[in-house]
Coordinates of C-alpha atoms in Angstrom, one line a residue:
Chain A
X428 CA 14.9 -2.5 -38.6
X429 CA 17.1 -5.2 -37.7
X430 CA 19.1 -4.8 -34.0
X431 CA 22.5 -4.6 -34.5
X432 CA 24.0 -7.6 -32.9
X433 CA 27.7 -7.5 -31.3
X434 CA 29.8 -9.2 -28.9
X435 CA 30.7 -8.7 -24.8
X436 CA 33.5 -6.1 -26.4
X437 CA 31.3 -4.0 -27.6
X438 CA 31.5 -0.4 -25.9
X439 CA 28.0 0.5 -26.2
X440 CA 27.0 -2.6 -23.8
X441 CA 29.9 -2.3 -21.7
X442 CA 27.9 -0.9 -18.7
X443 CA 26.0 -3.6 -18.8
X444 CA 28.1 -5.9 -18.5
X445 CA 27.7 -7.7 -14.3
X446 CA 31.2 -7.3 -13.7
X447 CA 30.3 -3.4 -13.6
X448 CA 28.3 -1.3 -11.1
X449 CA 25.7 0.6 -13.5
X450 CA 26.7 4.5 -13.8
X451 CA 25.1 6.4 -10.5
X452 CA 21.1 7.2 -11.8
X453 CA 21.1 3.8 -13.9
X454 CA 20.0 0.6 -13.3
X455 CA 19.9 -2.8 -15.0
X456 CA 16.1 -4.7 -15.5
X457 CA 16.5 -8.0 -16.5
X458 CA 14.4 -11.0 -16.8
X459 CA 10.2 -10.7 -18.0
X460 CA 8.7 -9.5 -15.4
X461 CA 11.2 -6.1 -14.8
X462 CA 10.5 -5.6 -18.5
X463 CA 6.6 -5.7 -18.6
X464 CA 7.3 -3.5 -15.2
X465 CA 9.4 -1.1 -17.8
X466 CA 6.5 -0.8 -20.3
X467 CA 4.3 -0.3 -18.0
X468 CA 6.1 2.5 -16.2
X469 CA 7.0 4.3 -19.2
X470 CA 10.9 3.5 -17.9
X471 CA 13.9 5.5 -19.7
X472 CA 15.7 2.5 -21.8
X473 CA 19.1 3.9 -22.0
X474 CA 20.2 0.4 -23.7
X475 CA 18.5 -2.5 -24.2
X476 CA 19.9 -6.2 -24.9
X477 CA 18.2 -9.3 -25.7
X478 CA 19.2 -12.6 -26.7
X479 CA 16.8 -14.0 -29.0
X480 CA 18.0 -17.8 -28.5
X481 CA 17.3 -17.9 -24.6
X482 CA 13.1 -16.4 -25.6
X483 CA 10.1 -17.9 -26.3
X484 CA 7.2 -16.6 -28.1
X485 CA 6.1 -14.1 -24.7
X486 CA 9.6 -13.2 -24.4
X487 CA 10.5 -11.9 -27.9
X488 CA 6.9 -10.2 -28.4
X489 CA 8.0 -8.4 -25.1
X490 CA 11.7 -7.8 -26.9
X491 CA 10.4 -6.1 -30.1
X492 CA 8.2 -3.9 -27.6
X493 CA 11.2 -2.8 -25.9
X494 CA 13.6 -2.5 -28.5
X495 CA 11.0 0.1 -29.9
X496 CA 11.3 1.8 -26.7
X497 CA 14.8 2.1 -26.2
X498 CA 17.6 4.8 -27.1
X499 CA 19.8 1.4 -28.2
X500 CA 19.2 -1.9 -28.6
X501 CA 21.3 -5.1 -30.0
X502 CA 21.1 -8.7 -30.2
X503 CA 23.9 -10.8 -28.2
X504 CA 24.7 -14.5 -28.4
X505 CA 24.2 -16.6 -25.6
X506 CA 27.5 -16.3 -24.1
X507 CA 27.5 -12.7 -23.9
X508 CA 24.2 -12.7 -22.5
X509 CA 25.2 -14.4 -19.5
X510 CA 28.2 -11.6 -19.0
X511 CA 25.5 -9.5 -19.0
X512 CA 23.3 -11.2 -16.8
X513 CA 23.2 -11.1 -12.6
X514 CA 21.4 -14.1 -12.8
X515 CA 21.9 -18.2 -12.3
X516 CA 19.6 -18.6 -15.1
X517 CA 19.6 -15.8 -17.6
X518 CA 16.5 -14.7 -18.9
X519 CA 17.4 -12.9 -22.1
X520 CA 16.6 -10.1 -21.9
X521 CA 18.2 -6.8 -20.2
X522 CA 18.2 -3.2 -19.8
X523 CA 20.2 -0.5 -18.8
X524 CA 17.7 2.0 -17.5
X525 CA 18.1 5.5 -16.1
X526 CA 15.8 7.0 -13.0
X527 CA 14.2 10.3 -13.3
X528 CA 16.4 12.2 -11.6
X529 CA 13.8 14.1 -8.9
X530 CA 14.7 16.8 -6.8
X531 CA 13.9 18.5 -3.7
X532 CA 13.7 22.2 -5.3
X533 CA 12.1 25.5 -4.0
X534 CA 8.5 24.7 -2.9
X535 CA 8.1 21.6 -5.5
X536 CA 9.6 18.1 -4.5
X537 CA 9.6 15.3 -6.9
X538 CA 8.0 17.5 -9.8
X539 CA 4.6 18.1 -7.1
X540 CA 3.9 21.5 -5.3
X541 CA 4.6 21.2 -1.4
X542 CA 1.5 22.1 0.4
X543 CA -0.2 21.6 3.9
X544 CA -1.4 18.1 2.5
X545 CA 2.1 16.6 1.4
X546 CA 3.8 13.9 3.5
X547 CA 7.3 12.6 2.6
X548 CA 9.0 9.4 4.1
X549 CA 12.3 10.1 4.9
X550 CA 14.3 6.9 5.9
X551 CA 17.8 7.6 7.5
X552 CA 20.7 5.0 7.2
X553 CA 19.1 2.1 5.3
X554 CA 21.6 -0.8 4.4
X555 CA 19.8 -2.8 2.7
X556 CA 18.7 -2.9 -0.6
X557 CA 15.4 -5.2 0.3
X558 CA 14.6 -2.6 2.3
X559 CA 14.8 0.8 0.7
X560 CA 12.9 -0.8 -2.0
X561 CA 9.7 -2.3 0.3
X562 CA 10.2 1.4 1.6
X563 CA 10.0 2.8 -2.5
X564 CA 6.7 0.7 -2.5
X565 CA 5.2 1.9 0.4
X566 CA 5.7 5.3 -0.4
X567 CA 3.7 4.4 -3.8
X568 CA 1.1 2.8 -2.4
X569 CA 0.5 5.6 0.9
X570 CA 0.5 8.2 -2.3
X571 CA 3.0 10.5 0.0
X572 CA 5.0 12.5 -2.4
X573 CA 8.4 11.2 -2.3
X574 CA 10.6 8.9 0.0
X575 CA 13.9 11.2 1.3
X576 CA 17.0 9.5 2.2
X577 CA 19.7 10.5 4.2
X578 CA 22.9 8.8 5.4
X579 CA 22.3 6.2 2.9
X580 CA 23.9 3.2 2.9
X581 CA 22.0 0.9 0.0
X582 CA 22.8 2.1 -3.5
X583 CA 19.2 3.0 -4.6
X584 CA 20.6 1.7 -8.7
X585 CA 20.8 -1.8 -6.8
X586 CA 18.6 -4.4 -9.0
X587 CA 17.2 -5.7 -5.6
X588 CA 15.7 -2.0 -4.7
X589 CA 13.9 -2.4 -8.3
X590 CA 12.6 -6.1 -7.7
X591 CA 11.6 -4.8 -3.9
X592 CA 9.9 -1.9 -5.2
X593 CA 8.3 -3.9 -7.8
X594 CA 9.1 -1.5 -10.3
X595 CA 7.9 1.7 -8.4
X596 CA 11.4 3.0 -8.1
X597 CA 10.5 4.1 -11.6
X598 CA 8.0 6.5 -10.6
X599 CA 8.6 7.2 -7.3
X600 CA 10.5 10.1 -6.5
X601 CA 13.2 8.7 -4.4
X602 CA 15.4 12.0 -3.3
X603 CA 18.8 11.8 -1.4
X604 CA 19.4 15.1 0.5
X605 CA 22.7 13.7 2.2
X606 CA 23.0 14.1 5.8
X607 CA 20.1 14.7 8.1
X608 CA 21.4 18.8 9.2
X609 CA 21.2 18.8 5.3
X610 CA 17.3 17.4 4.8
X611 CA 16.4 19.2 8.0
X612 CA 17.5 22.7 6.3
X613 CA 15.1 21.8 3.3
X614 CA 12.2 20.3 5.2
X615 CA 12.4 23.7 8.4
X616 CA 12.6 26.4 4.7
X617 CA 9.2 24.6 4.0
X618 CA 7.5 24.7 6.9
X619 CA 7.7 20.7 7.2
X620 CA 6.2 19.2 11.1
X621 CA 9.0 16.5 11.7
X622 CA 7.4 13.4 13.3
X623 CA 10.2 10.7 14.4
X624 CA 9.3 7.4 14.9
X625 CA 11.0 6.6 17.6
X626 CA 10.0 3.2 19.6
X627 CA 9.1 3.8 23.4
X628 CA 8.4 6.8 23.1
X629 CA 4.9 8.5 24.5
X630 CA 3.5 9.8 21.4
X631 CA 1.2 7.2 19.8
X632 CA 1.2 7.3 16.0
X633 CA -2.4 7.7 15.8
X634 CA -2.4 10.6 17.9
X635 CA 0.2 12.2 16.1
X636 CA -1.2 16.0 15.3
X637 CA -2.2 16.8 11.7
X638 CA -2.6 20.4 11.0
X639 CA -2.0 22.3 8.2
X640 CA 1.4 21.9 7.9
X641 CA 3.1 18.8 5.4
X642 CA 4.7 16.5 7.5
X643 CA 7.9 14.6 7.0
X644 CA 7.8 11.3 8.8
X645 CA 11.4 10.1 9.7
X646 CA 12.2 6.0 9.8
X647 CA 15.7 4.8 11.4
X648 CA 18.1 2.5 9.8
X649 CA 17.5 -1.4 10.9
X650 CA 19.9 -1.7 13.3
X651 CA 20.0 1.8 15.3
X652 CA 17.1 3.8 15.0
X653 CA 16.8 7.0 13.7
X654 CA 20.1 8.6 13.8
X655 CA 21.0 11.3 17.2
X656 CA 21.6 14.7 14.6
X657 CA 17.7 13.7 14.2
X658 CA 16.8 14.0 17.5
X659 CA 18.8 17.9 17.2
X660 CA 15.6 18.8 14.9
X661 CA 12.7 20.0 16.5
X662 CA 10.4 17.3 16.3
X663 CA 7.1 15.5 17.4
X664 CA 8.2 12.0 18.8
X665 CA 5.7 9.2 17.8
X666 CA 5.8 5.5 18.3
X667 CA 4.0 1.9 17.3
X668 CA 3.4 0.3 20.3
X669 CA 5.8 -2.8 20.8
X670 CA 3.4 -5.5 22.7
X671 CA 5.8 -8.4 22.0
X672 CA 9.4 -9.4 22.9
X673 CA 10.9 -7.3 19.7
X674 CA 11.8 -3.7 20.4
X675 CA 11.0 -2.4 16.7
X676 CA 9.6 -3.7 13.7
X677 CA 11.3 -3.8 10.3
X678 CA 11.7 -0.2 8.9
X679 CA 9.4 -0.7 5.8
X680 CA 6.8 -2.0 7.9
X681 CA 7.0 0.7 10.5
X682 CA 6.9 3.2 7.5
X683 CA 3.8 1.6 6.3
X684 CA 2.0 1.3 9.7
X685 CA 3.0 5.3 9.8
X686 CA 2.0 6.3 6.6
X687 CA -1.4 4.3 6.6
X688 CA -2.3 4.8 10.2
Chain B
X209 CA 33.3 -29.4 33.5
X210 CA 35.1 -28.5 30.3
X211 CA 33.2 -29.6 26.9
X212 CA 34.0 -32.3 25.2
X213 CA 36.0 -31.8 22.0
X214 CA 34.6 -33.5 18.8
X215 CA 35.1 -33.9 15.1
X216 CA 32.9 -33.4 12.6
X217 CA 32.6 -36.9 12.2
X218 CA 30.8 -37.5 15.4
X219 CA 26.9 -38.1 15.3
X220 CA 26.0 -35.9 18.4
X221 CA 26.6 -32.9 15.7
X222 CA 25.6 -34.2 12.7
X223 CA 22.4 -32.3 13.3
X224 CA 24.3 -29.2 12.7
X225 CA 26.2 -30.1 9.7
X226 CA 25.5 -27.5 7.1
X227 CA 25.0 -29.7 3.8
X228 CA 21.7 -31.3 5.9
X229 CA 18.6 -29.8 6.5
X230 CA 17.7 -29.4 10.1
X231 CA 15.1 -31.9 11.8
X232 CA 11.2 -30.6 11.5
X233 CA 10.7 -28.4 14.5
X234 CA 14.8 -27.1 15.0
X235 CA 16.6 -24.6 13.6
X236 CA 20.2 -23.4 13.6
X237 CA 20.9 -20.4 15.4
X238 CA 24.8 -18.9 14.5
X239 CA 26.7 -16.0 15.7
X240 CA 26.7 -13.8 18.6
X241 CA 23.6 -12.1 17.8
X242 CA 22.0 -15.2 17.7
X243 CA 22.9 -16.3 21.0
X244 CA 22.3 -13.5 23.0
X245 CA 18.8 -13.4 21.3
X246 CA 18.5 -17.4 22.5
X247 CA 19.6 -16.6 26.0
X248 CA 17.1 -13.4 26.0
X249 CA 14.4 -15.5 25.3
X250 CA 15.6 -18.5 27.1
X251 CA 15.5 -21.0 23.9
X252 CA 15.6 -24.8 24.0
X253 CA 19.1 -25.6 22.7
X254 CA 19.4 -28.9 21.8
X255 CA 23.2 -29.0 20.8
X256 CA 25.6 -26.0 20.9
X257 CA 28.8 -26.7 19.7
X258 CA 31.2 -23.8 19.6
X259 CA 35.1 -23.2 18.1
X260 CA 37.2 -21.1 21.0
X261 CA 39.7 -20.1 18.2
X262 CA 37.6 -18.1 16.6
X263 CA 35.9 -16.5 19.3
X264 CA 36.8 -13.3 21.6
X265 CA 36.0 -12.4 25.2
X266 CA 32.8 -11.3 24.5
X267 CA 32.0 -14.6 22.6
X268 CA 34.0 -17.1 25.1
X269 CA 31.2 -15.3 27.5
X270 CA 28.4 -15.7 25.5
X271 CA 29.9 -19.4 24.8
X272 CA 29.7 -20.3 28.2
X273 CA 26.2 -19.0 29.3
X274 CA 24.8 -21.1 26.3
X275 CA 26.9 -24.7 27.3
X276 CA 25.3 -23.7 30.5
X277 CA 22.0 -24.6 29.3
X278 CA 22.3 -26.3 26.1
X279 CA 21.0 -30.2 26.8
X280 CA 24.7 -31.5 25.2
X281 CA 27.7 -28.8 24.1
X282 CA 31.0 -29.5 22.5
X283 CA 33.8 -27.7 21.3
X284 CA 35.3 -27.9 17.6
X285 CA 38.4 -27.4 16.1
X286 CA 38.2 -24.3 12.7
X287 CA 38.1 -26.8 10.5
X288 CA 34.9 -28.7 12.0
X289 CA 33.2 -25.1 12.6
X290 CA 33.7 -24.3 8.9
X291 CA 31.5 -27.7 8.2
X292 CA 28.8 -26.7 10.7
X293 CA 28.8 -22.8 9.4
X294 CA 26.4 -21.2 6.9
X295 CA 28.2 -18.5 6.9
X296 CA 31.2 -16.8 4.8
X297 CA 32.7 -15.8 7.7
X298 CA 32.4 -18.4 10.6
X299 CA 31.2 -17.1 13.7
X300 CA 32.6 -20.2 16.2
X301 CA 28.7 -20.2 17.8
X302 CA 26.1 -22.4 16.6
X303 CA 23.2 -24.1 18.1
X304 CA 20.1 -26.3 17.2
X305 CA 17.2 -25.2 18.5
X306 CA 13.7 -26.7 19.6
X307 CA 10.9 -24.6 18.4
X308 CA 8.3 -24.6 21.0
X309 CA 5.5 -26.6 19.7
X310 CA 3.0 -24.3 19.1
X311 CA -0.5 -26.0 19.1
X312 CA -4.3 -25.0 18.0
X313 CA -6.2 -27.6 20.6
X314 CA -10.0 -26.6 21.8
X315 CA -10.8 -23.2 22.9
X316 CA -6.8 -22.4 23.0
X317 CA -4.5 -21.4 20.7
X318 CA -0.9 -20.9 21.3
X319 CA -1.3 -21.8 24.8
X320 CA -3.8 -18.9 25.3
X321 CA -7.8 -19.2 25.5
X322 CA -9.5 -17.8 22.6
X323 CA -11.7 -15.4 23.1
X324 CA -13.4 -12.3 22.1
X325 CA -10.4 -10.1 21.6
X326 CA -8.3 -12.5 20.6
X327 CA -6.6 -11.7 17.0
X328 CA -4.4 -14.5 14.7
X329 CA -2.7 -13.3 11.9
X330 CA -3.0 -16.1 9.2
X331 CA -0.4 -16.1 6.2
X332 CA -1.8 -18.3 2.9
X333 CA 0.9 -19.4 0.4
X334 CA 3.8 -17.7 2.0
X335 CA 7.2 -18.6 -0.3
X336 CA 9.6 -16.4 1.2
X337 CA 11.2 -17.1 4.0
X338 CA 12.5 -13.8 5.4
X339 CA 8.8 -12.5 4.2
X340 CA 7.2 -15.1 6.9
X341 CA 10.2 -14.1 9.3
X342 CA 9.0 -10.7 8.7
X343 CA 5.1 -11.5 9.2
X344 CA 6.7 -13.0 13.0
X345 CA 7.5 -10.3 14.5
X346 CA 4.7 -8.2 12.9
X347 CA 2.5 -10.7 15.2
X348 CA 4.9 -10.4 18.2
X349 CA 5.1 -6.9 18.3
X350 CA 1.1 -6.6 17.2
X351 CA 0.0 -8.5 20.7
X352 CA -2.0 -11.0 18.5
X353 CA -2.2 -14.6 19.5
X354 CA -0.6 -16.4 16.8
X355 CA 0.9 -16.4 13.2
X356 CA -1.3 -19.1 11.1
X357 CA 0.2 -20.8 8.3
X358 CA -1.8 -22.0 5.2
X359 CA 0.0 -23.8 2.0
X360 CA 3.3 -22.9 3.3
X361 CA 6.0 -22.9 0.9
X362 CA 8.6 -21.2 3.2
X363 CA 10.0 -23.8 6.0
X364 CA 9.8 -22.0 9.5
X365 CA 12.9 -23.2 10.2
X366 CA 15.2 -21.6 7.7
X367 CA 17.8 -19.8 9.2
X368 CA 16.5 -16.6 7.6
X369 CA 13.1 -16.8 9.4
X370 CA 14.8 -16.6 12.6
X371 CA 16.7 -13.3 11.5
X372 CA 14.2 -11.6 9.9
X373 CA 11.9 -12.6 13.0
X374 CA 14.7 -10.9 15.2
X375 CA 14.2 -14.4 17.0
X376 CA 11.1 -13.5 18.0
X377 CA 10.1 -17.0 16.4
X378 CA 11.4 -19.0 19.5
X379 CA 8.5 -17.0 21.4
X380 CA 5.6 -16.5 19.0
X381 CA 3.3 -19.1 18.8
X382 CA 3.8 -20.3 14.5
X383 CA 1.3 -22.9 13.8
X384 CA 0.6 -24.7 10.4
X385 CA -3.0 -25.5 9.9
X386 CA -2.2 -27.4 6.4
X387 CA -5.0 -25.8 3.7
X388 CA -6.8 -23.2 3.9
X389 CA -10.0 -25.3 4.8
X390 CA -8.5 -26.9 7.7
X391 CA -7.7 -24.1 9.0
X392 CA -11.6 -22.5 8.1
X393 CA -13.1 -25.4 10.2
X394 CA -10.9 -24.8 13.3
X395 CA -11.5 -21.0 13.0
X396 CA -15.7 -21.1 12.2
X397 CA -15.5 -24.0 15.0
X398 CA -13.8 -20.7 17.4
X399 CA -16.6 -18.2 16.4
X400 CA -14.1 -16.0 14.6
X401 CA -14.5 -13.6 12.1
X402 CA -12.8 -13.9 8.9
X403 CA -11.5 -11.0 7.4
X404 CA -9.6 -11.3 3.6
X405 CA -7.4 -8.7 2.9
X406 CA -8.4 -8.5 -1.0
X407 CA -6.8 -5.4 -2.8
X408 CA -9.5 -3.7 -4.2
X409 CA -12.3 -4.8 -2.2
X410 CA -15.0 -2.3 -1.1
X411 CA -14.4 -2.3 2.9
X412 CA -11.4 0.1 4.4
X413 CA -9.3 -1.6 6.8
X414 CA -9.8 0.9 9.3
X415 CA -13.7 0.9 8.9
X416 CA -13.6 -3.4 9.9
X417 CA -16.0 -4.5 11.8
X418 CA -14.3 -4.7 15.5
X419 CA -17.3 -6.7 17.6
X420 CA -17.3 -9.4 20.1
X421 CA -15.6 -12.2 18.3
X422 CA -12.3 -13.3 18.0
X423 CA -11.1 -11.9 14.6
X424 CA -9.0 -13.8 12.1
X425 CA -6.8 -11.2 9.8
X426 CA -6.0 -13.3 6.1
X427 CA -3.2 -12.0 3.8
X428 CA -2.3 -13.9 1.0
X429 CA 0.7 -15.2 -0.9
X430 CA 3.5 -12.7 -2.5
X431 CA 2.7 -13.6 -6.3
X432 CA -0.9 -14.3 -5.9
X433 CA -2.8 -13.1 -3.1
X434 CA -5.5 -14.9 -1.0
X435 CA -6.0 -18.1 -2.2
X436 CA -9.7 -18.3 -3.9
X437 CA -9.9 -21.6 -1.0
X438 CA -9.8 -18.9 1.5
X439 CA -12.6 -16.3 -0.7
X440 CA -15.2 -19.4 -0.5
X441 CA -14.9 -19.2 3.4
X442 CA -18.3 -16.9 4.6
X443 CA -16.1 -13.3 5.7
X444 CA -15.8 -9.6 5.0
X445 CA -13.3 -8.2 2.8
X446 CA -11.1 -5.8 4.3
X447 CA -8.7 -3.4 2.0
X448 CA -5.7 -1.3 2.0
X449 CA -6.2 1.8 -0.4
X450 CA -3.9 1.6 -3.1
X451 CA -2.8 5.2 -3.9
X452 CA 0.6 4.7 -6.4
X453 CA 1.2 2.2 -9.4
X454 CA 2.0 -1.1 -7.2
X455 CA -1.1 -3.0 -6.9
X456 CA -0.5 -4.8 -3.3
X457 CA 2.0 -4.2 -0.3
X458 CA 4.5 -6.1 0.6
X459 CA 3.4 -9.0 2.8
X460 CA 4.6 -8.1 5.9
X461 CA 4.0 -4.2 5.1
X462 CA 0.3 -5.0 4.8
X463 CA 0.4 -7.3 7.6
X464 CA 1.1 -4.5 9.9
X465 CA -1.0 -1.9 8.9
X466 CA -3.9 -4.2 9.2
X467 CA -2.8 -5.4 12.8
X468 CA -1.5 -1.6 13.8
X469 CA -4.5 -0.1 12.0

């Protein structure tokens, strides 16, 4: 079957058009490498546009696949392709995608039990995108069961969180539970430990206790720490020792030196 | 003594003007963060030049305590400022900045002997530049020696390498080595021990061997990893267990788990 091919006005690509910000649980892959990152990950295609004059051979082989994946998919000219695209040199090919939407429910978070073995990452006040995505990955890679976020300030639908992430955003369950009272109320009804990095303080991270209880590990924002309605939670304190003339270390390395250590 | 006033036109700031690059070995340092990082860590400032009408009390301050020990310092009217700023919003502080020049010489590295427990980060193939700013003040706050650079692509003295580093790059000893077998020779020449961080290799990072020789820790490039240059070099591999869908960290992420770890 033949895509349909139609013009910037067209309704059905009207969110993805880069004058718009996607609709909240969507965001827009673009270029070859987000798409192989979509095939591989199984990603939701909500809508899916491709310009055939801007591929090559890799490029269209890699449009048919996701064309055959997608709930919608059209052909645009060049010039509505770069309407479409965020980028200096548009690729050609782009997709509106939509996030699993995971949730923090009664004794399950991001579809998985919560047991004595789960750890979750919860970052608190993150501004940038950059960041909460090297945070998405880390939480992938340290196989915790899902990165929390409270008092968020990067838009987690931002196409630098995907790029960051590379791709795990997909599949990681990335939960915001609002303020910190608010993920403190879920975490205490589940018997969570509540370890907060917090630098200088006496509580080395490799001596920080691990029972049988999951643990929640809680990373600051980049420019103030963890946030003071935090520090209201009862809580282990634990630290990364600071040797050097810096007073922290970037969050998503902290959250990796945590999480690994 | 009050500054003297000049236009943009005048070659004592030429230096700073923002369509050149800066000279090898300087770097621009703008705003108010900036400069109180530079007067923390008592920076070489070449040339401040700074625009009263766009600063406050707190900057006038600031202001001051750098024309106090900048070598030259001028004031500038808005409209030179805007020609010396990066920036969408002009701060009125700028300064070039002499980067210490970090050397690798015999038996010192750094300006520190080398010896048994002495640890250097090396970076191979590093293109971004807030990723090496990043891996900066992963070695400052780490207590190892130095930051190595192989195949650099990223300059160390973009701007961005001195915020990501939170400036911690006017104090940490960055030192480019050219190709990975340069560096090799000056390392096997130290007695160190090379370890590769290779995803997927056999030996856990925490399980490294930790003896009586100064230890060399090797991550590779964002896109490609250790260069195979630096796998022909006699050394163990050292790995990060990947438990997600992303097969590598990010630089800096990885950088401080095997430093922290």
């Amino acid at each position: 079957m033949a895509a349909a091919h139609v013009s910037a006005r067209d309704a059905r690509i009207s969110a993805l058009l880069s004058t718009r910000s996607t609709p909240p649980g969507t965001l827009i892959a673009e270029g070859e490498w987000a798409h192989r990152c979509l095939l591989d990950a199984a990603g939701d295609i909500e809508t899916f546009v491709w310009c055939p004059e801007l591929l090559g051979d890799d490029g269209r082989a890699l449009a048919r696949a996701a064309a055959g994946r997608a709930r919608a998919s059209f052909t645009v000219s060049v010039k509505t392709f770069a309407r479409v695209s965020r980028r200096n040199r548009p690729s050609g090919l782009a997709s509106l995608v939509r996030l699993p939407d995971w949730r923090a429910g009664d004794g399950v978070i991001g579809g998985r039990p919560v047991g004595p073995g789960t750890v979750v990452l919860v970052a608190d006040g993150i501004e940038y995108a950059s960041n909460l995505g090297a945070l998405v990955r880390v939480v992938d890679a340290s196989g915790a069961a899902a990165l929390i976020v409270t008092s968020r300030r990067a838009r987690v639908e931002s196409p630098e969180v995907f790029t960051a992430s590379r791709g795990t955003v997909l599949t990681t369950p990335v939960i915001d539970l609002g303020s910190p009272a608010q993920a403190a109320t879920w975490l205490e009804r589940h018997g969570f430990a509540v370890h907060l990095a917090l630098p200088g303080a006496e509580g080395h991270f490799r001596d920080r206790p691990r029972g049988d209880r999951p643990t929640a590990i809680v990373v600051g924002s980049e420019g103030n720490g963890v946030a003071p309605e935090w520090r209201e939670v009862p809580h282990e304190a634990v630290s990364i020792p600071m040797r050097g003339r810096a007073d922290s270390l970037n969050v998503a390395v902290a959250a990796g030196v945590l999480l690994f250590g």
